[in-house]
Coordinates of C-alpha atoms in Angstrom, one line a residue:
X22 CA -9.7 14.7 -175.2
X23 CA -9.5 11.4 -176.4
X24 CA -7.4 8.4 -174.3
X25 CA -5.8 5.6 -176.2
X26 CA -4.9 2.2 -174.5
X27 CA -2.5 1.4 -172.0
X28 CA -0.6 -0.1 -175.0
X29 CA 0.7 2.7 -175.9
X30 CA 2.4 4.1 -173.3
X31 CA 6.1 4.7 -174.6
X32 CA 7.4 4.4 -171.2
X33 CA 7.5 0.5 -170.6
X34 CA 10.1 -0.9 -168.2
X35 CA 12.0 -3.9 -169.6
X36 CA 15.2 -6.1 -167.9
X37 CA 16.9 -6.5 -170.3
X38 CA 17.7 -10.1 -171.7
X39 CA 20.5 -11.6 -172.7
X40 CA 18.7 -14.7 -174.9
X41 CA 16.7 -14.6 -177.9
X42 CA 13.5 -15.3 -175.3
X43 CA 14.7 -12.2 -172.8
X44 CA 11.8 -10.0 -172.3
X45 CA 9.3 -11.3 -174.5
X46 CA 5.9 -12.8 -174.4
X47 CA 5.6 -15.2 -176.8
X48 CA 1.8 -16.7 -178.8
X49 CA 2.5 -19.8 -177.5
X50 CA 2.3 -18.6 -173.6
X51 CA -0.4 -16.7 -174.0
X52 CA -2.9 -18.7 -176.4
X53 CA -4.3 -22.0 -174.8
X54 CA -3.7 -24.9 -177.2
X55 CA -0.9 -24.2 -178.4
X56 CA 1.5 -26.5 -179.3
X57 CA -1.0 -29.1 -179.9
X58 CA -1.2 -31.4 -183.0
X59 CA -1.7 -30.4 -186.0
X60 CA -5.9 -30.4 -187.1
X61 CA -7.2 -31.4 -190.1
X62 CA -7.9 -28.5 -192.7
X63 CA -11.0 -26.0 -192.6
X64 CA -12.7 -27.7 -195.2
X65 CA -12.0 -31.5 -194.3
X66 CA -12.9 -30.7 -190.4
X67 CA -16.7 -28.9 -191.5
X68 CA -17.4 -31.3 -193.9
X69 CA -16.6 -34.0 -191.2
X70 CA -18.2 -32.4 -187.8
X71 CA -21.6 -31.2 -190.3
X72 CA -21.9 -34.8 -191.7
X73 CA -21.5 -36.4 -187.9
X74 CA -24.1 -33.9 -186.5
X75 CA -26.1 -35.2 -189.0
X76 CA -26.2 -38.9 -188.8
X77 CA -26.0 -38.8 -185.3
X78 CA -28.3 -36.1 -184.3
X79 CA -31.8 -37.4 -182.4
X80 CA -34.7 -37.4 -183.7
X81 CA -36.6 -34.4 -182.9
X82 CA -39.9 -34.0 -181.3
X83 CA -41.3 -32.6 -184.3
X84 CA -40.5 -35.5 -186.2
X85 CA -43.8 -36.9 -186.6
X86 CA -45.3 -33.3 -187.3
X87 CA -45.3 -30.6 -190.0
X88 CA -42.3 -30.7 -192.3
X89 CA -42.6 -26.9 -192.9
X90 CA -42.6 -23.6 -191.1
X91 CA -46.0 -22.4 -192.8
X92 CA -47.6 -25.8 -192.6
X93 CA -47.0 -25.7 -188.6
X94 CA -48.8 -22.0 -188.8
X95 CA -51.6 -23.3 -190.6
X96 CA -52.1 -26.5 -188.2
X97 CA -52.3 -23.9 -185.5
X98 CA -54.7 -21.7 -187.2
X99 CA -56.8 -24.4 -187.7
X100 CA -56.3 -25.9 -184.1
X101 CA -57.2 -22.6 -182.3
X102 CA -59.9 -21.6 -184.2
X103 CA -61.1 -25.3 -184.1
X104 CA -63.4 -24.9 -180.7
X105 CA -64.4 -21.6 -181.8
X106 CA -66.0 -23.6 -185.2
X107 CA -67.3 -26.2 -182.6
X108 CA -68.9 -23.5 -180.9
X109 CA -70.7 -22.0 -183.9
X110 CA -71.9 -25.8 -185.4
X111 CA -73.3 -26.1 -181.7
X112 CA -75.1 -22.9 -182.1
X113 CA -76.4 -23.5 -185.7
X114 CA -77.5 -26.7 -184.6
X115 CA -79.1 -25.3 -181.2
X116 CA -80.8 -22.5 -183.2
X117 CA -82.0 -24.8 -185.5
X118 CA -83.9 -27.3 -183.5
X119 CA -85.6 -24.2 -180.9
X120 CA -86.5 -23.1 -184.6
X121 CA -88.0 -26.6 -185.3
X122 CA -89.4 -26.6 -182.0
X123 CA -91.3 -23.3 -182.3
X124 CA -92.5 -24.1 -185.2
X125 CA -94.3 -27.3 -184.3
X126 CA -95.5 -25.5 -181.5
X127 CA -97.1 -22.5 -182.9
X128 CA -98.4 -24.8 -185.5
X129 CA -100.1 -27.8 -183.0
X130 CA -101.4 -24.2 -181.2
X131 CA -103.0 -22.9 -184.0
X132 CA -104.5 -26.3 -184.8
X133 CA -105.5 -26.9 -181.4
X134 CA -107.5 -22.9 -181.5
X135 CA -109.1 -24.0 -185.3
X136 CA -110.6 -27.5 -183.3
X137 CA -111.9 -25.3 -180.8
X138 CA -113.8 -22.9 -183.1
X139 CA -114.8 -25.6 -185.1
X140 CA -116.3 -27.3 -181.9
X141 CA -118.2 -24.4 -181.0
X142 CA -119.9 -24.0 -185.1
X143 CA -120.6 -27.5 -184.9
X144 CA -122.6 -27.1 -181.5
X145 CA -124.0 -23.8 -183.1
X146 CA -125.4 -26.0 -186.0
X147 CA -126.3 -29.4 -184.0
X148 CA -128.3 -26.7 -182.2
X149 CA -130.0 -25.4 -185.0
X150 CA -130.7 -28.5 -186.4
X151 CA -132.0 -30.1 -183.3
X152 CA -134.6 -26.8 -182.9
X153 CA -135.9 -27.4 -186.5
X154 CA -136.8 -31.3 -186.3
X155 CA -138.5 -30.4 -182.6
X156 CA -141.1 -27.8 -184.3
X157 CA -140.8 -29.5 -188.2
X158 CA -140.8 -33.5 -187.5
X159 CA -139.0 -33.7 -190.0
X160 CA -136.1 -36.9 -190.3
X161 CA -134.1 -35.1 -192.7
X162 CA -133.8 -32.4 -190.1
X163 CA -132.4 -35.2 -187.7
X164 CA -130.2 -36.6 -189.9
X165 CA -128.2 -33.6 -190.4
X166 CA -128.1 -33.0 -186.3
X167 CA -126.6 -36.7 -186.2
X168 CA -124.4 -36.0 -189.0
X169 CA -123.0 -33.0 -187.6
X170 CA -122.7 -35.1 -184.0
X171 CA -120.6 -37.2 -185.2
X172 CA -118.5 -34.5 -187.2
X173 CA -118.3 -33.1 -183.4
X174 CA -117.4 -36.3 -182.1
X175 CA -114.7 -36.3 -184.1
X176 CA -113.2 -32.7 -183.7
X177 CA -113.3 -33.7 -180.1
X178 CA -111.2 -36.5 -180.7
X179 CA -108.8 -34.8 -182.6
X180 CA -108.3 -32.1 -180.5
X181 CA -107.7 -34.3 -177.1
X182 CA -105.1 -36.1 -179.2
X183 CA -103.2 -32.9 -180.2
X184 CA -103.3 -31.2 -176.6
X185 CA -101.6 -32.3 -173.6
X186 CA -103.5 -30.0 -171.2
X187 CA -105.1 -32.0 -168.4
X188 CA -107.5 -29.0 -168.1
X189 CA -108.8 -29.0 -171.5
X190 CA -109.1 -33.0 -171.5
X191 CA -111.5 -32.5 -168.1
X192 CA -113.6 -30.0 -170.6
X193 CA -113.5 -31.8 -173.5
X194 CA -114.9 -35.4 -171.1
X195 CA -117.7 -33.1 -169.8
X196 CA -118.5 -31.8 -173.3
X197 CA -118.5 -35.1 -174.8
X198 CA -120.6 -37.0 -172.2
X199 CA -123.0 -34.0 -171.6
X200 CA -123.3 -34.1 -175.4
X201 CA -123.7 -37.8 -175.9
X202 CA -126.7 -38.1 -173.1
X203 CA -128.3 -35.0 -175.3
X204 CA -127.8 -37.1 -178.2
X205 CA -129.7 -39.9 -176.4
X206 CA -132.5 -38.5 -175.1
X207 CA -133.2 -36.6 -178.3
X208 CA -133.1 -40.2 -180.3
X209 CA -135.1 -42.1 -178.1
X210 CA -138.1 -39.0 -177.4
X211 CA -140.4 -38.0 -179.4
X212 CA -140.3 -34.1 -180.8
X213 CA -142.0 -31.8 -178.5
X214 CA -141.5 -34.2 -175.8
X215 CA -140.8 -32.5 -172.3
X216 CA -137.2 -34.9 -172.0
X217 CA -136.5 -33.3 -176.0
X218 CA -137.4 -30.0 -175.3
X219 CA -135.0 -29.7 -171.8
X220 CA -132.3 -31.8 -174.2
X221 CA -132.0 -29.2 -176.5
X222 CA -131.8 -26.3 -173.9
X223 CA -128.5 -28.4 -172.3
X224 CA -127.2 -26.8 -175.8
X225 CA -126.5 -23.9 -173.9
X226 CA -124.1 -25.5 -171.3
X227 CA -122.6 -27.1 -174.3
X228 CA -121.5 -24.1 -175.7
X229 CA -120.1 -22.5 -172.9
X230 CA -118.2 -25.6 -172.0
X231 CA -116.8 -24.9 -175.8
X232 CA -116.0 -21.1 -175.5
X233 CA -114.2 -22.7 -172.1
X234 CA -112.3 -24.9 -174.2
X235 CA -111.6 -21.6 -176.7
X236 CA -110.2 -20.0 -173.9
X237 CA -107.9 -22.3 -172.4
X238 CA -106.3 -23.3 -175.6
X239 CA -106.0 -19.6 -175.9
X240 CA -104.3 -19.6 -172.6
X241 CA -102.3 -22.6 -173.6
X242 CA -101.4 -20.8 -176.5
X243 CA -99.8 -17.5 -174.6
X244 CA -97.9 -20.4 -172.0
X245 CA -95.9 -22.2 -174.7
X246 CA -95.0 -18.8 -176.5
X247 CA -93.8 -17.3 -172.9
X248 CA -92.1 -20.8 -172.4
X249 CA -90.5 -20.5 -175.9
X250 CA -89.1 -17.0 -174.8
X251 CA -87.5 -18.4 -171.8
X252 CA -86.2 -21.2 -174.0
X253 CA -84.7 -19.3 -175.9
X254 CA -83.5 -17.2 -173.3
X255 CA -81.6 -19.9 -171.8
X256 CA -80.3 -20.9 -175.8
X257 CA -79.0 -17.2 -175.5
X258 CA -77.7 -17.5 -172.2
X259 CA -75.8 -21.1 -172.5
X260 CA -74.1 -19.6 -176.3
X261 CA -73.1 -17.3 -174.1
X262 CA -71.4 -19.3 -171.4
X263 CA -70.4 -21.7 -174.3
X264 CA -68.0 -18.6 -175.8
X265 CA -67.0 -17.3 -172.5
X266 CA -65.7 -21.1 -171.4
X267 CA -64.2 -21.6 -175.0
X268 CA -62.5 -18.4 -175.2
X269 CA -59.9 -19.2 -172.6
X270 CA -59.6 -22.5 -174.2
X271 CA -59.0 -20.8 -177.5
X272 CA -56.3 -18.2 -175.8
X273 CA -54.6 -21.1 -174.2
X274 CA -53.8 -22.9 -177.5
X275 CA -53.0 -19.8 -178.9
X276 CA -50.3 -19.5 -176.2
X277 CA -49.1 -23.0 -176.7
X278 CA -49.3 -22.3 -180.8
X279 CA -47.2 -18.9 -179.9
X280 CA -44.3 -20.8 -178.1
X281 CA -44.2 -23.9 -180.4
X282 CA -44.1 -21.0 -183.1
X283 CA -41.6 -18.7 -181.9
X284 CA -39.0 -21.1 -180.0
X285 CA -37.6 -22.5 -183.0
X286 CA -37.3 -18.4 -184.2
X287 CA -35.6 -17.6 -180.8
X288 CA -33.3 -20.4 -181.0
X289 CA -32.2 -19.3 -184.6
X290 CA -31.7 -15.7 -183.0
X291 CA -29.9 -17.2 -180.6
X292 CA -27.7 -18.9 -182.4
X293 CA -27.3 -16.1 -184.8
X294 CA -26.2 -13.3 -181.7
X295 CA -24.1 -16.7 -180.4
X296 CA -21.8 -16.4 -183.9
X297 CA -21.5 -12.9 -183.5
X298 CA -20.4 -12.8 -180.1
X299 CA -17.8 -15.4 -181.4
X300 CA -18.8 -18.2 -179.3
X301 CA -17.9 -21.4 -181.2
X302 CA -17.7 -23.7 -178.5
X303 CA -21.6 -24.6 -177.8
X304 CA -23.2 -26.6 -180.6
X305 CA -26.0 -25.1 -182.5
X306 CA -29.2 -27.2 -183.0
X307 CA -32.8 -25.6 -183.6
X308 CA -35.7 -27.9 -183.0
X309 CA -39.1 -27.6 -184.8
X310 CA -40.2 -28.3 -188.6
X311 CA -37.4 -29.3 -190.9
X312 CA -36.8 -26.5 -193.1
X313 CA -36.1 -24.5 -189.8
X314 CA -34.1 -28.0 -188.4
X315 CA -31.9 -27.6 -191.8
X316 CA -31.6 -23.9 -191.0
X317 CA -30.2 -25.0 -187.5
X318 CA -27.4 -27.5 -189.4
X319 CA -26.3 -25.0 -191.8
X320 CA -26.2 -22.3 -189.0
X321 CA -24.0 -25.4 -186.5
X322 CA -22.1 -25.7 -190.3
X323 CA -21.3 -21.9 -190.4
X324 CA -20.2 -22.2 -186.6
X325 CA -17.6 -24.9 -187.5
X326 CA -16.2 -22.9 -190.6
X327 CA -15.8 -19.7 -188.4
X328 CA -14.2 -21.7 -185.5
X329 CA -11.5 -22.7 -188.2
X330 CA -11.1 -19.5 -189.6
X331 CA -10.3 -18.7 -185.3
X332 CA -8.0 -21.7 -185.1
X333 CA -6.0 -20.5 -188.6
X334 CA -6.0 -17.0 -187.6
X335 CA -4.8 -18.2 -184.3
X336 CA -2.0 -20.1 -185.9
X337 CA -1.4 -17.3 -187.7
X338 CA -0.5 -15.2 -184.9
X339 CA 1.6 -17.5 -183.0
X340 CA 3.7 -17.9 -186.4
X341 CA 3.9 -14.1 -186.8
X342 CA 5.0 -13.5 -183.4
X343 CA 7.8 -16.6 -183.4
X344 CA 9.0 -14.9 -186.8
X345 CA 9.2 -11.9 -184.8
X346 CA 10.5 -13.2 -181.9
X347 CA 14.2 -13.3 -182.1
X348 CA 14.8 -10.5 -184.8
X349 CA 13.3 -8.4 -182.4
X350 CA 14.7 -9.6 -179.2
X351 CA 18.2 -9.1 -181.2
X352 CA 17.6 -5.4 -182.1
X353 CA 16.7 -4.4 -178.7
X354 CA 20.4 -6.6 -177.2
X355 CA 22.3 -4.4 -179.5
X356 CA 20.6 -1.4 -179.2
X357 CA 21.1 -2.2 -175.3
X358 CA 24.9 -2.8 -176.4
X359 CA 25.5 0.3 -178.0
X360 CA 23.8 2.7 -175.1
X361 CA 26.0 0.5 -172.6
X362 CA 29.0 2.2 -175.2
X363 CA 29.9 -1.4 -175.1
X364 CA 31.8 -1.1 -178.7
X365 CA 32.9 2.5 -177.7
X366 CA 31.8 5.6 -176.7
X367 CA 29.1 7.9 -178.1
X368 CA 28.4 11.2 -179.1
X369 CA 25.0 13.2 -178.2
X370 CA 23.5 12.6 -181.6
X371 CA 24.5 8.9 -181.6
X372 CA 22.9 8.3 -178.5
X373 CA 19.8 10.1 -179.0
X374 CA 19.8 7.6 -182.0
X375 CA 19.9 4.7 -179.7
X376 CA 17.2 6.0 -177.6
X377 CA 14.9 6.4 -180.6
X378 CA 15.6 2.7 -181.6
X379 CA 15.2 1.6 -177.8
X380 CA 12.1 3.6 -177.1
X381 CA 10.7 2.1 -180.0
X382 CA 11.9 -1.5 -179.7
X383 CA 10.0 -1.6 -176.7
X384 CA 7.0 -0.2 -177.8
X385 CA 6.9 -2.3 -181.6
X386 CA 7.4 -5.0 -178.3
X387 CA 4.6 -4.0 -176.5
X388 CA 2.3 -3.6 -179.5
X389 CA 3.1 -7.5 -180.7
X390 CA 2.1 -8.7 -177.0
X391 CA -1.3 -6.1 -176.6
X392 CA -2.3 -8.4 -180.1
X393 CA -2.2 -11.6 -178.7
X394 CA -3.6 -10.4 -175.3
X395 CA -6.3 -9.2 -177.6
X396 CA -6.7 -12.3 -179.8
X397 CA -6.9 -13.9 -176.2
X398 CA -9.7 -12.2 -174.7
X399 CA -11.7 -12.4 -177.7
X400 CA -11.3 -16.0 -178.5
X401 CA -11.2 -17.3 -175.2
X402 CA -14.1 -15.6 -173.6
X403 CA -14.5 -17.3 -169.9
X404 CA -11.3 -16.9 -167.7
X405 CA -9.7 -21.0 -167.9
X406 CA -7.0 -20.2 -164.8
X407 CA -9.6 -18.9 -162.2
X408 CA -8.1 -18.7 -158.6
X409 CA -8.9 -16.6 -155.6
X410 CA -7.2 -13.2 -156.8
X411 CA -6.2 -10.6 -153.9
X412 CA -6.8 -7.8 -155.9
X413 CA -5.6 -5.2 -153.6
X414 CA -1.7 -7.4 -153.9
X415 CA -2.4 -7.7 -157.7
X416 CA -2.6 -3.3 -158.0
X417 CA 0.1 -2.8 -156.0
X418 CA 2.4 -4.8 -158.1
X419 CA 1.1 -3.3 -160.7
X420 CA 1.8 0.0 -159.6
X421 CA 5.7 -1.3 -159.0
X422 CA 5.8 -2.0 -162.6
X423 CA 5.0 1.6 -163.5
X424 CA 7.2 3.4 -160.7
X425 CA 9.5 4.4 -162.6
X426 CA 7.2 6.3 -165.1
X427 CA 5.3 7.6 -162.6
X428 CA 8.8 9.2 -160.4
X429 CA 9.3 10.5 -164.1
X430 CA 6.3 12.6 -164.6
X431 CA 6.6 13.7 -160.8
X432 CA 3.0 12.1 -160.3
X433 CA 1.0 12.9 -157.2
X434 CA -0.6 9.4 -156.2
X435 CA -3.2 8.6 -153.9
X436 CA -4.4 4.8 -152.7
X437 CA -7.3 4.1 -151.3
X438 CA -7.3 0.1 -151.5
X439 CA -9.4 -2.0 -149.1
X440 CA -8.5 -5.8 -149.1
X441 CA -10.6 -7.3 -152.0
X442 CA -10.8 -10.5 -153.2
X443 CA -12.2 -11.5 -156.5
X444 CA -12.5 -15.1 -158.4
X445 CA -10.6 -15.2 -161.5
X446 CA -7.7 -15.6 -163.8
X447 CA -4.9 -13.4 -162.4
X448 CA -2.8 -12.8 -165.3
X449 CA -6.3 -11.1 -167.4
X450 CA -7.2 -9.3 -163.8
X451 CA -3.6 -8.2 -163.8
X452 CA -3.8 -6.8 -167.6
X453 CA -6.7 -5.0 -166.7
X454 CA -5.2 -2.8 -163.8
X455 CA -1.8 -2.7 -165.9
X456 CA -4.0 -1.4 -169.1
X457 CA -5.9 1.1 -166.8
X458 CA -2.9 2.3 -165.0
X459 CA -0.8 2.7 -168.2
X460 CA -3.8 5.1 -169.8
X461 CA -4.2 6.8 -166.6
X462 CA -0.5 7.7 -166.5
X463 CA 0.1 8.3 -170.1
X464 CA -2.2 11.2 -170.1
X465 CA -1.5 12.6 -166.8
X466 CA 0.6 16.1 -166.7
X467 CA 3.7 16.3 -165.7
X468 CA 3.2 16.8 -162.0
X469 CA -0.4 15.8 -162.1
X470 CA -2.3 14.0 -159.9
X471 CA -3.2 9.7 -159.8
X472 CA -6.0 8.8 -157.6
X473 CA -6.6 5.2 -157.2
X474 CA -9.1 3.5 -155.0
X475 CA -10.4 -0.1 -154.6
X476 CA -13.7 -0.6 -152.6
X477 CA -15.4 -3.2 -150.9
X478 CA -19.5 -3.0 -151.6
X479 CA -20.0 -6.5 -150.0
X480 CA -21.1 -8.1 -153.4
X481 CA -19.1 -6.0 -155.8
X482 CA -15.2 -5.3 -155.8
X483 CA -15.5 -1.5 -157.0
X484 CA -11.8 -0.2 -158.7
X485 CA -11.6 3.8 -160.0
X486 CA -8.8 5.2 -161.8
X487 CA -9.0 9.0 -162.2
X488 CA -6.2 11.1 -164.0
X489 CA -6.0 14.8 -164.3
X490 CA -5.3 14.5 -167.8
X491 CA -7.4 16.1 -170.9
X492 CA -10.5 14.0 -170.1
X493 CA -12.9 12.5 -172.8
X494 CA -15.3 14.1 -174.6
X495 CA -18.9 13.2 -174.2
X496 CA -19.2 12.3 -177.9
X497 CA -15.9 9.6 -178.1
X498 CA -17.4 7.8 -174.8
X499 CA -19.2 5.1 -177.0
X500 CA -15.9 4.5 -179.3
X501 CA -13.3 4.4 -176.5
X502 CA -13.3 0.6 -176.0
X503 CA -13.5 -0.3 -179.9
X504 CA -10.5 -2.5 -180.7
X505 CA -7.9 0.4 -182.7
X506 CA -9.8 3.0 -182.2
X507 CA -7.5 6.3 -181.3
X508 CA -9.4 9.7 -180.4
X509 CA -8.4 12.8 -180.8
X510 CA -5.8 13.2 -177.8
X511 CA -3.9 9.9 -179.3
X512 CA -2.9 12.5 -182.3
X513 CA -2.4 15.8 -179.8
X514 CA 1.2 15.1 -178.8
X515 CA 1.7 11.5 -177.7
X516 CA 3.2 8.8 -179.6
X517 CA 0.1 6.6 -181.4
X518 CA -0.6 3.3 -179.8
X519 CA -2.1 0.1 -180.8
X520 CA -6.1 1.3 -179.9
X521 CA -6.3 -2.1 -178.0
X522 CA -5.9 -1.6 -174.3
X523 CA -9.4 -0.6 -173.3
X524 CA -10.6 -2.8 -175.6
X525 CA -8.4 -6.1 -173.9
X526 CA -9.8 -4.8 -170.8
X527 CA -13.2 -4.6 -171.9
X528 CA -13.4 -8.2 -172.8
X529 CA -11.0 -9.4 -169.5
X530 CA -14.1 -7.3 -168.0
X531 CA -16.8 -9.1 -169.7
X532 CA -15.4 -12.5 -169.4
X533 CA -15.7 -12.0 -165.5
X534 CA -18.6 -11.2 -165.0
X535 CA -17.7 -7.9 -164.4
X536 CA -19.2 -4.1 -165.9
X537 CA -16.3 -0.8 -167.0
X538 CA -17.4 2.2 -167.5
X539 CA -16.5 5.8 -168.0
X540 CA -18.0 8.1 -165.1
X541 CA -18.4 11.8 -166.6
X542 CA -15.5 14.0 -164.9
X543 CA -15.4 18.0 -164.7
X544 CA -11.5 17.2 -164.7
X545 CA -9.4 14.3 -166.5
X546 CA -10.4 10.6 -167.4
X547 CA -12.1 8.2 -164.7
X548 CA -12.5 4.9 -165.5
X549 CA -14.8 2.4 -163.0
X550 CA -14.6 -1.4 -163.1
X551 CA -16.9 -3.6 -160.8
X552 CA -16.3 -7.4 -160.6
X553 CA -18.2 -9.9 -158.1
X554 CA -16.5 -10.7 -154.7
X555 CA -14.8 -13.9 -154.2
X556 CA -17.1 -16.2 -151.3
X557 CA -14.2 -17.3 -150.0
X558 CA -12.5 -14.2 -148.7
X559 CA -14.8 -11.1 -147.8
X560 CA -12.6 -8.7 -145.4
X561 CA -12.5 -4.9 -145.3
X562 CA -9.5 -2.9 -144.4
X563 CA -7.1 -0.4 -145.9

């Protein structure tokens, strides 16, 4: 079954007054500010705090940078992906000149291989032409061997020019001088001549000083193609280390981008769960392009309007309550007057009469006051009056104020109370034991049992309050501390409350740092509250 606050126990004890203020707690006492002088109107005090903000608020830090959310995206697009770009222009670039380079090499190689074949035909022919004019005589014969000489001469030339092999140079000195005595002795002898004769044999030499030549521009050939593959290779292997080094470089500005992204987000969420927690007090500014900056203002605009809307309904209140202030205070006096038979005597009906307008006086009382306690807690979140509290003092006075209640119902109650002490406001500590203690009783059976107990953890100050009421049902658990909300035991029997209690000492809860809960029970309602220990006073004892 369903418990309702400790508002609405029926059963309050009152002293009864004798002044319009007897017995009452009044707007004014229990909302700070009051009193104060009057503000300027909703309107005139946003209109003036939003414009203020504005022409004095810093400049930000992203005042020389994008002006909008999507431009700020795109510059960090474009930044992270920048040294991955870098890293692809430096590989186009790389790729192209090994390309270049390969080129030029298998072209100078197969240029250098073409000399050397050429050289060995032109010694083919010199040869040739040098055997005819020793058995013909004939000049013409000569002049095509000194033609193709110096068509030799010059291949050799060329191709010592295009090759930078010390090897082939060493050949290509013996070919030319062995070559140019040949070309000597066959000039200055006569055909048929024993020097001309062992001239032209030296041809022999000649050409296998060529096909030596072939051979190691052949080999030259396979070096620069194996030294190619290890250049490129190492073109592989440094792209390689290029994208692993500009990877983490690429994360890292991601990370920055992320944050500079999502800060100005999170401070809009924050200031959006700030509003609807009701906290009015802290200022709202959101740093980062201007659309989301202007976002910020309107959001520190909205903050002002709904802090009026507190202060007016605060107002409010306090009027409502003075306006009900001494018609009620009256009503209960006579009430109290005629069950004191003060204008005469009474019969049974009469006074049962003046019970129901006393009983009900009180509670209509008690309903007014678990309002402003509630319009307390929720606009003034963080306890202003905090003291060292001896909490174990505080529930035993509040278990005075219910005695009477409590010798009425014939309650069974058991204390367990080590000395606590907590940092806080003692008159919200005090409603939260009274609220508690109220529930707790209200749903006891007659003759039930109360069992409370107040532990020392050594960091927490642990308070349960179990009844041996109807209990809670599993499913109402999560609606219990909603402000006005009334389960099903509120309409079983019992006189309907104001739904606040739990939820006043929810928020008296909240505001100190502290955690309630509902522990599951076989039998009745137990209710756990933990606050943080005081530093200044740590004893155990009972």
């Amino acid at each position: 079954m369903e418990h309702t606050t400790a508002g609405d126990s029926p059963a309050l004890e009152e002293t009864p007054g004798t002044g319009p203020q007897a017995g009452f707690i009044t707007a004014a006492a229990l909302t700070p500010g009051a009193g104060r002088a009057v503000e300027p109107s909703a309107p005139q005090a946003s209109k003036q705090a939003f414009f203020a903000m504005n022409s004095v608020a810093p400049k930000s830090l992203y005042f020389y940078g994008p002006r909008s959310f999507a431009a700020l995206l795109l510059l960090g697009f474009v930044v992270v992906v920048l040294p991955l770009i870098s890293a692809l222009i430096y590989a186009s670039v790389f790729v192209e000149r090994l390309a270049k380079q390969s080129q030029a090499t298998v072209y100078e190689a197969a240029q250098a291989t073409g000399l050397s074949r050429t050289l060995v035909d032109q010694l083919v022919e010199m040869e040739r032409s040098a055997r005819q004019y020793q058995v013909l005589r004939d000049k013409q014969l000569f002049q095509a061997y000194e033609e193709k000489h110096s068509d030799m001469q010059n291949t050799a030339v060329q191709l010592s020019q295009l090759v930078n092999d010390p090897a082939v140079h060493e050949h290509l000195q013996t070919l030319l001088q062995e070559e140019a005595d040949q070309y000597t002795t066959l000039k200055s002898e006569p055909p048929n001549s024993k020097k001309s004769l062992q001239a032209v044999e030296t041809f022999l030499s000649l050409r296998e000083t060529a096909q030596s030549l072939l051979a190691l521009n052949e080999k030259s050939i396979d070096r620069e193609v194996t030294a190619m593959g290890a250049a490129t290779d190492h073109a592989l292997q440094v792209l390689v280390w290029i994208a692993f080094a500009l990877a983490p470089v690429s994360l890292v500005l991601a990370a920055i981008f992320t944050v500079i992204l999502t800060r100005p987000i999170k401070q809009v969420d924050r200031a959006i769960r700030q509003l609807g927690d009701g906290k009015f007090n802290a200022p709202i500014r959101v740093t980062g392009p201007r659309d989301l900056e202007y976002l910020g203002q309107r959001l520190d605009w909205l903050r002002i309007r709904l802090m009026d809307v507190e202060k007016q309904k605060t107002r409010f209140i306090q009027h409502v309550s003075h306006e009900l202030k001494t018609p009620l205070t009256a009503l209960r006096e006579g009430a109290e007057l005629l069950g004191d038979e003060v204008v005469g005597s009474l019969r049974r009906e009469q006074r049962e009469v003046v019970r129901i307008v006393q009983q009900n006086s009180v509670r209509l009382q008690k309903l007014i006051e678990d309002l402003l306690h509630f319009n307390l807690a929720i606009y003034h979140q963080r306890p202003t009056n905090v003291t060292t509290v001896s909490l174990h003092k505080l529930l035993t006075r509040a278990l005075e104020a219910h005695k009477l209640t409590m010798v009425a119902k014939e309650l069974n109650l058991k204390l367990e109370l080590d000395t606590t002490f907590v940092e806080g406001d003692e008159e919200r500590l005090r409603v939260i034991a009274d609220n508690l203690l109220s529930n707790a009783i209200k749903y006891s059976p007659q003759g039930g049992r109360l069992l409370l107990t107040l532990k020392n953890t050594g960091s927490k100050a642990v308070l349960d309050v179990k009844d041996s009421g109807p209990g809670i049902p599993e499913e109402e658990r999560d609606k219990l501390f909603d402000a006005f909300y009334h389960g099903a035991a509120a309409e079983a029997g019992h006189v309907k409350g104001s739904g606040l209690g739990l939820s006043i000492a929810r928020e008296h809860v909240l505001a100190h740092d502290g955690t309630i809960q509902i522990v599951p029970s076989t039998r009745g309602a137990h209710f756990r509250v933990s606050l943080p220990l005081s530093h200044k006073g740590d004893g155990h004892g009972s």
